[in-house]
Coordinates of C-alpha atoms (C1' of nucleotides) in Angstrom, one line a residue:
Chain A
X189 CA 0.0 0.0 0.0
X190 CA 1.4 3.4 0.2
X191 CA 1.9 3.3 3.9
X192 CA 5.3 0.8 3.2
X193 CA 8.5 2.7 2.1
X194 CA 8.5 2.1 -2.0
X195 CA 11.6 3.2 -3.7
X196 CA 8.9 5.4 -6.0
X197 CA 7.3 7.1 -2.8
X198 CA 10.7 7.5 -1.5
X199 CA 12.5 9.1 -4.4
X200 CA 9.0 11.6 -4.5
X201 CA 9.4 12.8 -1.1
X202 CA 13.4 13.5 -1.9
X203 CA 12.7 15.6 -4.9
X204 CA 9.5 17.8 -2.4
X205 CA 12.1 18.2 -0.2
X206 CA 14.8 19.1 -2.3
X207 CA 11.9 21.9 -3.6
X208 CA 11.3 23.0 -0.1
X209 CA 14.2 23.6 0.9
X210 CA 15.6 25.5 -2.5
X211 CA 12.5 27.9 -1.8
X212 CA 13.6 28.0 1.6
X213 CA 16.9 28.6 0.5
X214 CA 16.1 32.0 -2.0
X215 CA 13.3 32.9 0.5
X216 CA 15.8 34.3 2.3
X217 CA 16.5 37.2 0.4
X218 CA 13.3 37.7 -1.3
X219 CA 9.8 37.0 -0.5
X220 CA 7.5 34.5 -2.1
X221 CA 5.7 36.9 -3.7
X222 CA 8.9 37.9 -6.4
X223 CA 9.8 33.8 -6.3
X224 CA 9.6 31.9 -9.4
X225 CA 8.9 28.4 -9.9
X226 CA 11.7 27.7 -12.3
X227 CA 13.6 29.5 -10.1
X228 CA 13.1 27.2 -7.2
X229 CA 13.6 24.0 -9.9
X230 CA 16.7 25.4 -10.8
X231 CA 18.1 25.6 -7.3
X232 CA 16.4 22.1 -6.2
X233 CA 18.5 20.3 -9.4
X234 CA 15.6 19.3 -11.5
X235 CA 13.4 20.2 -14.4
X236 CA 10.6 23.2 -14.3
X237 CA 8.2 20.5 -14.8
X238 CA 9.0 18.5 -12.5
X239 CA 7.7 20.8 -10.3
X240 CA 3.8 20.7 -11.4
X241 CA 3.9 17.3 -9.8
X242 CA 4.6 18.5 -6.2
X243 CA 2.8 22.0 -6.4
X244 CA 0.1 23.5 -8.3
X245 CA 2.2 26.9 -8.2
X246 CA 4.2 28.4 -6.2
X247 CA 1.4 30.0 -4.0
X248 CA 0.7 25.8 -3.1
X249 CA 4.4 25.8 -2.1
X250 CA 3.9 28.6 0.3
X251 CA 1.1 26.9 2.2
X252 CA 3.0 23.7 2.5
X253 CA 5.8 25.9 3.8
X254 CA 3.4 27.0 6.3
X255 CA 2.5 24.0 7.6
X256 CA 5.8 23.0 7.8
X257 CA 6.8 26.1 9.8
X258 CA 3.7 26.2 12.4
X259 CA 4.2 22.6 12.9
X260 CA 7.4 23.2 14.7
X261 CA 6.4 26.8 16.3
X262 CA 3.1 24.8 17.7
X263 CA 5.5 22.2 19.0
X264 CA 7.2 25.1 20.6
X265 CA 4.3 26.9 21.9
X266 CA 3.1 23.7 23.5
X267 CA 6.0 23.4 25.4
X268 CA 6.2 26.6 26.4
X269 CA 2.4 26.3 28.0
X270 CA 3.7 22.5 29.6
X271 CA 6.2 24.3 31.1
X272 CA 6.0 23.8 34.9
X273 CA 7.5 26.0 37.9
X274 CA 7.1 29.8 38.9
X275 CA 6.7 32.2 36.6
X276 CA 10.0 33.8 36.5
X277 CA 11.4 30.2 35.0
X278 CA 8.2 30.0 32.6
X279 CA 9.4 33.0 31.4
X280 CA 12.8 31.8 30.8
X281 CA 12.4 29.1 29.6
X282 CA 9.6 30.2 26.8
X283 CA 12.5 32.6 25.6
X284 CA 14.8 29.9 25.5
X285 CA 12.6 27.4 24.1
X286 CA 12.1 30.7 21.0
X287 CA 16.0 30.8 20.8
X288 CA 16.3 27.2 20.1
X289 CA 14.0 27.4 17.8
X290 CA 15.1 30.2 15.8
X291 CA 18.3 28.1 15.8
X292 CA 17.3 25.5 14.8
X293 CA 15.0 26.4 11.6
X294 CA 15.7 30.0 10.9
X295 CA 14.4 29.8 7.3
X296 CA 11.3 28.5 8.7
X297 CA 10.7 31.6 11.0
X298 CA 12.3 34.1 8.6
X299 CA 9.6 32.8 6.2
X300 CA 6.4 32.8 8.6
X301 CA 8.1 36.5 10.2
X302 CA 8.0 37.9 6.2
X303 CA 5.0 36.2 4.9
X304 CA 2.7 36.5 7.8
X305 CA 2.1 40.4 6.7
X306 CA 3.5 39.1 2.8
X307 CA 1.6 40.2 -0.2
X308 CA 0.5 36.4 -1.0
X309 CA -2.7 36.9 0.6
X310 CA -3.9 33.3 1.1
X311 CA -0.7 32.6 2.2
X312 CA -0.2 35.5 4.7
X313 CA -4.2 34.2 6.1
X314 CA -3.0 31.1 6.4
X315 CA -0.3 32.4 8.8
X316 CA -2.2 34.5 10.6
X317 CA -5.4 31.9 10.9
X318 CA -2.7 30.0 12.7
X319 CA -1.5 32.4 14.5
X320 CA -4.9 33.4 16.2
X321 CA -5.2 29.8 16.8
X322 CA -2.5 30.0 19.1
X323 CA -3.3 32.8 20.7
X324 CA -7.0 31.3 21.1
X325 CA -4.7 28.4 22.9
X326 CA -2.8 30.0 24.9
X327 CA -6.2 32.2 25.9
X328 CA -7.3 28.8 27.4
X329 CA -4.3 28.1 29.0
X330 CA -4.8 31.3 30.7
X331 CA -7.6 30.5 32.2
X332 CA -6.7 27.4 33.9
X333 CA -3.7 29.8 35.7
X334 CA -4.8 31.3 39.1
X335 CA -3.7 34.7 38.0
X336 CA -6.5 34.1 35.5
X337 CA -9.4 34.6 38.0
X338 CA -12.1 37.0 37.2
X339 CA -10.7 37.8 34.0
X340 CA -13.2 37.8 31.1
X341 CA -12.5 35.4 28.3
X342 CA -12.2 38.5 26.1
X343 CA -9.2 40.1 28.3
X344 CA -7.3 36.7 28.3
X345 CA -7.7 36.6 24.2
X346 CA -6.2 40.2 24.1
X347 CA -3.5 39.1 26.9
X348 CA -3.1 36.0 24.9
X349 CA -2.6 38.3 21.4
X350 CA 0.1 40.0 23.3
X351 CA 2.0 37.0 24.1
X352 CA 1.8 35.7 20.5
X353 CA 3.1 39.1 19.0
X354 CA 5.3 39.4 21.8
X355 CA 6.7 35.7 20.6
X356 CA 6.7 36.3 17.0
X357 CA 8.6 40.4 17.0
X358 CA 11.4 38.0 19.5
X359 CA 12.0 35.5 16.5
X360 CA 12.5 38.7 14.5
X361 CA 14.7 40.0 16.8
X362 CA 16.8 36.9 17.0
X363 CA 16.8 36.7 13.1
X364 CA 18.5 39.6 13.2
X365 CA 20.9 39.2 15.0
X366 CA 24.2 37.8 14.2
X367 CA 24.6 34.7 15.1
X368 CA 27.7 34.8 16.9
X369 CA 27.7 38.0 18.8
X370 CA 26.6 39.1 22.6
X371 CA 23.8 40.6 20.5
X372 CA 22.1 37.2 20.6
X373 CA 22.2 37.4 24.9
X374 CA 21.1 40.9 24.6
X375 CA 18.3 40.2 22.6
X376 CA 17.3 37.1 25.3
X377 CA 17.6 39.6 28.2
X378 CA 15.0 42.1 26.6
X379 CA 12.6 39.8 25.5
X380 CA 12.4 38.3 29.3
X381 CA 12.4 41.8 30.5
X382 CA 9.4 42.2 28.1
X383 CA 8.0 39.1 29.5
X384 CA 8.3 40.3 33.0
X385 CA 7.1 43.7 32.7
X386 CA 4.3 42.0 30.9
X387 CA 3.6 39.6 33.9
X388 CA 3.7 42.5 36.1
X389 CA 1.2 44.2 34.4
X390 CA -1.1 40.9 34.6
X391 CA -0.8 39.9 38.3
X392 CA -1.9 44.0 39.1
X393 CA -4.5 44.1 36.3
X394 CA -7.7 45.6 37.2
X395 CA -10.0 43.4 34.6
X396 CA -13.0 45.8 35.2
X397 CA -12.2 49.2 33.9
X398 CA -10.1 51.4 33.6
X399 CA -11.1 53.8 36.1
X400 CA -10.1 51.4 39.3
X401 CA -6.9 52.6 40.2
X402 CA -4.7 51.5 43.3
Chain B
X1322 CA 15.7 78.8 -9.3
X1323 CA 15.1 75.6 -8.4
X1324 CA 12.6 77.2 -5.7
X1325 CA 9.9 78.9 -7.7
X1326 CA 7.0 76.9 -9.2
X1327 CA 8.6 76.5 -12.7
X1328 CA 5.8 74.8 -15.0
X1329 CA 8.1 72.2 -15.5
X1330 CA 9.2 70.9 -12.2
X1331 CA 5.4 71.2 -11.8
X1332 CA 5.4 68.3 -14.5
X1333 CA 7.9 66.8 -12.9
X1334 CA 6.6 66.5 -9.1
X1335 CA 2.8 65.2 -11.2
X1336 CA 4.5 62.6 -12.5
X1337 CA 6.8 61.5 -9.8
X1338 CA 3.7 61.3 -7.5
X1339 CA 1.7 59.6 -10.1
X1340 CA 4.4 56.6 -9.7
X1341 CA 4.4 56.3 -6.1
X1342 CA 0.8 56.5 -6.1
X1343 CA 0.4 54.2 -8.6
X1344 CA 3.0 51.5 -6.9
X1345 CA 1.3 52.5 -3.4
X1346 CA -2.0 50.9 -5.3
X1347 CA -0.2 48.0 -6.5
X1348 CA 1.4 47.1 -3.0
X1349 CA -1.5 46.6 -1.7
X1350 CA -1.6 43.2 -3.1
X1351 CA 1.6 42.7 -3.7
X1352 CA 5.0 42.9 -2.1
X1353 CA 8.2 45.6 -3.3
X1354 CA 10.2 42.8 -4.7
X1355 CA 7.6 41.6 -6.8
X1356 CA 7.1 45.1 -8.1
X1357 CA 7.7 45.5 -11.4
X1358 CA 9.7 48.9 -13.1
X1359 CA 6.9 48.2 -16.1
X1360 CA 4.2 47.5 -14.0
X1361 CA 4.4 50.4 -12.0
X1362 CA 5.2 53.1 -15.3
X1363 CA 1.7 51.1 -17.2
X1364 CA -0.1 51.9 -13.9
X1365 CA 1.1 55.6 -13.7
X1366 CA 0.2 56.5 -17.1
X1367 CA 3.9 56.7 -18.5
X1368 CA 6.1 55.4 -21.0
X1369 CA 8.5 52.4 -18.5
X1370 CA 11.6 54.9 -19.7
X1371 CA 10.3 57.9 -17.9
X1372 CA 10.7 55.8 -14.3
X1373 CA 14.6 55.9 -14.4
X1374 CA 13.9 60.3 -14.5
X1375 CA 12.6 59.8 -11.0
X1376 CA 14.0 56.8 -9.5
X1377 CA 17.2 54.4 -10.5
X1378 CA 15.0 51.3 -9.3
X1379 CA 11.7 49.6 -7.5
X1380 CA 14.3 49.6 -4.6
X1381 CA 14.7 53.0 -4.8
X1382 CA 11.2 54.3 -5.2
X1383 CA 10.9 51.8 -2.3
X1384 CA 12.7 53.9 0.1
X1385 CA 11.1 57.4 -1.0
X1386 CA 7.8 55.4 -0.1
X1387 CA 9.6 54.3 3.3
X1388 CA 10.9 58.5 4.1
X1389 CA 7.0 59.3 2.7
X1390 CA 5.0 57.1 5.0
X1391 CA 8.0 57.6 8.0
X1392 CA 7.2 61.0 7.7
X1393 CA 3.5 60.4 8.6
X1394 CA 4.3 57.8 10.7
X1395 CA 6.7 60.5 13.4
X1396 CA 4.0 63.3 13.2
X1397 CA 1.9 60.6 14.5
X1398 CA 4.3 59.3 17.2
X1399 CA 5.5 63.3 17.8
X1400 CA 1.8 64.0 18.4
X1401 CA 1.1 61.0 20.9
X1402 CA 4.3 62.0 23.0
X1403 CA 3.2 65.7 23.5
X1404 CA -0.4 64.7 24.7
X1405 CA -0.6 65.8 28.2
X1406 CA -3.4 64.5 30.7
X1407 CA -3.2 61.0 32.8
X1408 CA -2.6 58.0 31.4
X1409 CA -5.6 57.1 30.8
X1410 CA -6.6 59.8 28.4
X1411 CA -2.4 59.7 26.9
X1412 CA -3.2 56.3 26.1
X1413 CA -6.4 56.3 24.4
X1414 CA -5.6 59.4 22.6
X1415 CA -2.5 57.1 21.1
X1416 CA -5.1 54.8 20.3
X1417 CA -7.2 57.4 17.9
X1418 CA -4.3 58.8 16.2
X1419 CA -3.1 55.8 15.6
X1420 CA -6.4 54.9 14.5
X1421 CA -6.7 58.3 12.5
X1422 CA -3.1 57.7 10.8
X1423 CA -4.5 54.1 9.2
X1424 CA -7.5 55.9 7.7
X1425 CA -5.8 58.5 6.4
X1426 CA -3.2 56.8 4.4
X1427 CA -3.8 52.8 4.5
X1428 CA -1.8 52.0 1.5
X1429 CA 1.5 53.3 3.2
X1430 CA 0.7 52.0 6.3
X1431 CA 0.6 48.7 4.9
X1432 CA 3.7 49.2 2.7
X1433 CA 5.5 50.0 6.2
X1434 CA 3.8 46.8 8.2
X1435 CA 4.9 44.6 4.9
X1436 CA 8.0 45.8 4.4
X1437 CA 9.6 45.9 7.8
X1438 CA 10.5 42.5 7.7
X1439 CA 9.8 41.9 3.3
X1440 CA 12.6 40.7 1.1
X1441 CA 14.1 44.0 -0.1
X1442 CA 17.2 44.4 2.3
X1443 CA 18.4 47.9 2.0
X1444 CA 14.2 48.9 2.4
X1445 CA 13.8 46.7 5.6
X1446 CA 16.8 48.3 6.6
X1447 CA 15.5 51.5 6.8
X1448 CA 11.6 50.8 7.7
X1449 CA 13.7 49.1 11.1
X1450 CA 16.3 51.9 10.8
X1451 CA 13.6 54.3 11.4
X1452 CA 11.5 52.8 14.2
X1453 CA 14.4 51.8 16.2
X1454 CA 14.7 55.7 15.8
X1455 CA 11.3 56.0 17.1
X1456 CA 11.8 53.3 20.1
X1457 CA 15.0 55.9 20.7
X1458 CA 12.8 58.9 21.2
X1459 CA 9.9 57.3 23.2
X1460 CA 12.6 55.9 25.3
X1461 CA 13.7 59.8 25.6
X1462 CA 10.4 60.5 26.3
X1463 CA 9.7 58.0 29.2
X1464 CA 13.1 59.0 31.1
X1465 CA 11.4 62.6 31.5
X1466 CA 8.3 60.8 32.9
X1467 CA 8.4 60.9 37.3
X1468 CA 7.5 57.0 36.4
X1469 CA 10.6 56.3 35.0
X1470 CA 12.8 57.5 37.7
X1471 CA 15.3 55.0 38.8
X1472 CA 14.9 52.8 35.4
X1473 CA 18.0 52.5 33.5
X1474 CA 18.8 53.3 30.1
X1475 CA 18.1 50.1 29.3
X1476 CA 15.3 49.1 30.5
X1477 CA 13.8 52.3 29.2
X1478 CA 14.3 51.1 25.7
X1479 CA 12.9 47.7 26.3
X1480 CA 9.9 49.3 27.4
X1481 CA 9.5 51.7 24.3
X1482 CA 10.5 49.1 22.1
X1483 CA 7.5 46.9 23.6
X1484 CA 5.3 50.3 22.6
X1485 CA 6.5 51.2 19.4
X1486 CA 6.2 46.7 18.9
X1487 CA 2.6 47.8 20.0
X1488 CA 2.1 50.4 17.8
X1489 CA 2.7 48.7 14.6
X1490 CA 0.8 45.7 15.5
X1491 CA -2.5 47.3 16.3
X1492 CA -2.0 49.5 13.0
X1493 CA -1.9 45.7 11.1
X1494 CA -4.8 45.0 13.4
X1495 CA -6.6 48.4 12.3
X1496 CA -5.5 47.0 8.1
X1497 CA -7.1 43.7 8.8
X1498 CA -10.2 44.7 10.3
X1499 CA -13.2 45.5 7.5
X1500 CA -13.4 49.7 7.2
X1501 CA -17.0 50.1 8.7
X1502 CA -17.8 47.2 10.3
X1503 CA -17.4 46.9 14.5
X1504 CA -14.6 44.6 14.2
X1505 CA -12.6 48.5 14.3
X1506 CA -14.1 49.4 17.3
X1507 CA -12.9 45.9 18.8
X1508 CA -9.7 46.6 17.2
X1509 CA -9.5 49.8 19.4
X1510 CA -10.7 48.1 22.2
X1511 CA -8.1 45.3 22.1
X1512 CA -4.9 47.8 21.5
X1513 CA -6.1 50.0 24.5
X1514 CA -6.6 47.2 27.1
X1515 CA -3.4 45.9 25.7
X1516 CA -1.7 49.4 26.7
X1517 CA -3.6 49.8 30.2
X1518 CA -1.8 46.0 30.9
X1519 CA 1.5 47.3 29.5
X1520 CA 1.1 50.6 31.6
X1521 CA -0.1 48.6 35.0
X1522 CA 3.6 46.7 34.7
X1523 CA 5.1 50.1 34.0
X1524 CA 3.7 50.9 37.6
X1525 CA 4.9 48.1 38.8
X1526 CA 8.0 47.2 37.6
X1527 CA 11.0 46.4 39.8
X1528 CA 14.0 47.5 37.8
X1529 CA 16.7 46.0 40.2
X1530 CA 15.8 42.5 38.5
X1531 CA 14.1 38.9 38.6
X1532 CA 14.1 38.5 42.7
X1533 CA 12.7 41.5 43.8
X1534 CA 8.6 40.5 44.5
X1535 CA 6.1 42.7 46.4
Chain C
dG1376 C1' 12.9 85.2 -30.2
dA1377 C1' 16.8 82.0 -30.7
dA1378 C1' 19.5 78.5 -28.1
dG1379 C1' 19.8 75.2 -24.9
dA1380 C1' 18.0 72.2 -21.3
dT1381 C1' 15.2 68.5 -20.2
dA1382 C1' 10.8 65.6 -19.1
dG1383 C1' 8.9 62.2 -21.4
dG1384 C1' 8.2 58.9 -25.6
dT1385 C1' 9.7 55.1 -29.3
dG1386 C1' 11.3 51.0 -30.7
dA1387 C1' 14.2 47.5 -30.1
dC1388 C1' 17.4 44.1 -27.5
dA1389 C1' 18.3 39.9 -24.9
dG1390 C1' 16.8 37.4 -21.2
dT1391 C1' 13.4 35.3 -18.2
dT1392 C1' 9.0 33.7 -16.9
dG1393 C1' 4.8 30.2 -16.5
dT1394 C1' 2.7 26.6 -19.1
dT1395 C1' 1.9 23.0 -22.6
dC1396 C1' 2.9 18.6 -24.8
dA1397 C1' 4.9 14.4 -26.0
dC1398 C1' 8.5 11.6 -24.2
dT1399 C1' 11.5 8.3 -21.4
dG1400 C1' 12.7 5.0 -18.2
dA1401 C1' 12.5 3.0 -13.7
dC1402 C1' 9.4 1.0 -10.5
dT1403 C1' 5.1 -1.7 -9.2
dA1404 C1' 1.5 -5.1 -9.4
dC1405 C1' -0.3 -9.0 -11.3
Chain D
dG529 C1' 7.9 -11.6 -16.9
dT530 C1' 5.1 -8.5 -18.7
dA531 C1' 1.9 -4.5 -18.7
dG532 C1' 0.9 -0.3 -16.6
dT533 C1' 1.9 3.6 -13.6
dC534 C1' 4.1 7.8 -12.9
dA535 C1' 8.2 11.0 -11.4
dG536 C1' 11.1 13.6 -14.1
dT537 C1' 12.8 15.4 -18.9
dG538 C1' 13.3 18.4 -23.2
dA539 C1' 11.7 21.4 -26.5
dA540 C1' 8.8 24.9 -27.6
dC541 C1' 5.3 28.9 -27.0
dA542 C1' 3.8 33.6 -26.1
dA543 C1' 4.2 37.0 -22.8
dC544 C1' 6.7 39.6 -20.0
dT545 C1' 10.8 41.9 -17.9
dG546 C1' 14.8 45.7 -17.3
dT547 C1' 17.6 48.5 -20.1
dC548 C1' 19.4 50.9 -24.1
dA549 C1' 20.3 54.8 -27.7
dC550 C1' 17.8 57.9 -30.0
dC551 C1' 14.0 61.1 -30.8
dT552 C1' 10.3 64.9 -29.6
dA553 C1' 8.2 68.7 -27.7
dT554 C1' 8.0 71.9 -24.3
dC555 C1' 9.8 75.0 -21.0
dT556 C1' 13.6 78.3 -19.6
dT557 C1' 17.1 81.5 -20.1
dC558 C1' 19.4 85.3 -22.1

DNA sequence: GAAGATAGGTGACAGTTGTTCACTGACTAC
DNA sequence: GTAGTCAGTGAACAACTGTCACCTATCTTC
C-alpha cells in the first residue's frame, strides 16, 4: 500500500524536499511573492516541470511551507504552556525554548516573520489563521492559571494576542541578530524583560475598567 | 531657481507622485520585490523609460515610499508624545491617532507593516532603521516621565521598544479589520486594554531584577 | 525670439517567466 | 515476466521583464 517505504514514494518525497528547501533557500533574500517556480527547480537540481507534480504553483508551495513552519512553532508553543514551575522560569524558559528554535530552523521563521504580513494573501491568512489559533490556545491556558481569576475570556484573548506578538517580533529579533555575537544574549535579556514587565502588568491588572486605580 | 513653481518641475513633481501613487496601489496586493519597473510606469500612465527620470529602481522608489510614509508615521508618534493629561486619556488618545493615521493613508501603512520584515534588504533596513529611531525617542520621552525614575537606560528602551512593537501591531490590526464594520471598534478596544496592561507593569516594575517580588 | 536644457516617448534588444505537450525509463502489481 | 503507472525530462510557445540609444516637444534663459 502506500503506507510501506516504495523506492517510487521515496525518491517523491526527496525531490519535495529538495523543492522546499531550495525555496527556503532564496526565501531568504526575497519573498515568495517575487519567487519563481523555475527559479526554485533550478536551485532544487531538476526540471521546471517536474515541479507541477509537487505543487500547483508556487502560491501551493507557500502553504506547505506554512505547515511545515507552524508545525514546529506549535510544538514550541506547546512546550512553552507544559512548562512547569514559577513564573519567573516559565518566562525563561519560553524565551529559550524561541532561541532554540530560531536556531534550529531559521528559514522557517524568517519565512512565517516575512510572509505573515506578505503580499500572497492566502498565504499571509493562512499564517495569521494560525497564529490566532494560538493565541486562542494560549487564551485557554490562561484560564486554567490562578492569576486568571475574574478575567473575562475577552481580556485573556487580548493578553493571549500580546504574548503571541510578543513571541513572533522576538523570533525577528533573533533573526536579526548575528549569530555569533553578545547581540544574541542581549536580545534574550530584553525579550524576558518584556516578558516580565508583561507579567507584572497581569498579576496587578484591574480586569473591570479602567477607572479602578490602586 | 530651483525654488519657484517653474511649469516644469510642476510636470515633474505630477509625474513623480503619479508613480508612487500608482505602486502605493499595487502594494497593496503585492510585495516591493515583486514590483515590477513596467508594472508600476503602465499603472502611472507613463512610457516604463520615464521611471529611471525619477527613480534608478523599484528599490529605490521603495525607500522614497519608506521617508514618505515615516514622515506620517513620526508626526503621528510626535503628536502622541506631547499629549498631556493621565494615562488614561495619553493612552487612548494614542489609540485614535493611531487609528486616525490608518485611515488617512492605508496603502503606506501597509507598505510600512509589509516591508519591515519583506525581502528587499536595504528597504527593511530603513523601515527598522527608522522605528528603532522611534523606540529611541519614546525611550527619551519616558526617562522625562516621574515613572521612570530609577529605570535604566536600558530598560527604558525595552519598554518603548515593547510600545513602538505595539504600535505597529495594532496599525496591522486596524489593516485587517473591515473599514466600517465593529470589528474597528474591537480593534481599538483590544490595543487600549493591551496598553492599560503594559502601563499597570510600568507601575509596577522592579527594575533592580528577577528577585525583587512585592 | 533664438539656443539650450530636459521631461517624457519610441522602438528595439536579450533574457526570463509560466505553461503545454509528448517523451523516457525505472518502479510496481499481477 | 510483462503490462501499466508515474516521477522527471526536453523542447517549444507567447508574454513579459529591465535597459538601451535615440528622438520629440515643451519650457527656460538670455
Amino acid at each position: 500500500m502506500s503506507q510501506t517505504a516504495g523506492a517510487r514514494q521515496l525518491q517523491r518525497l526527496k525531490t519535495r524536499r529538495a523543492l522546499l528547501d531550495a525555496a527556503l533557500a532564496l526565501l531568504e533574500e526575497q519573498s515568495l511573492g517575487s519567487l519563481g517556480l523555475r527559479e526554485v527547480a533550478r536551485a532544487a537540481g531538476v526540471a521546471p516541470t517536474a515541479f507541477y507534480r509537487h505543487f500547483r504553483d508556487i502560491e501551493d508551495l507557500g502553504i506547505a511551507l506554512v505547515d511545515e513552519a507552524l508545525e514546529n512553532l506549535h510544538a514550541t508553543v506547546r512546550s512553552t504552556l507544559a512548562t512547569s514551575g514559577d513564573a519567573e522560569q516559565r518566562m525563561s524558559t519560553a524565551v529559550e525554548l524561541m532561541a532554540a528554535l530560531v536556531r534550529a530552523y531559521p528559514a522557517h521563521i524568517r519565512f512565517i516573520v516575512r510572509e505573515r504580513h506578505g503580499g500572497v494573501r492566502r498565504v499571509r491568512e493562512a499564517v495569521t489563521g494560525q497564529l490566532d489559533a494560538f493565541a486562542r490556545e494560549v487564551a485557554e491556558n490562561l484560564a486554567l492559571d490562578p492569576l486568571g481569576a475574574g478575567w473575562s475570556r475577552d481580556d485573556l484573548l487580548m493578553l493571549a494576542k500580546l504574548y503571541v506578538d510578543h513571541m513572533v517580533m522576538t523570533a525577528s529579533a533573533f533573526l536579526a541578530a548575528a549569530l555569533e555575537d553578545n547581540e544574541w544574549d542581549a536580545v534574550s535579556r530584553t525579550a524576558l524583560r518584556q516578558l516580565r514587565l508583561i507579567h507584572a502588568g497581569r498579576v496587578h491588572w484591574t480586569p473591570a475598567g479602567p477607572a479602578a486605580g490602586a
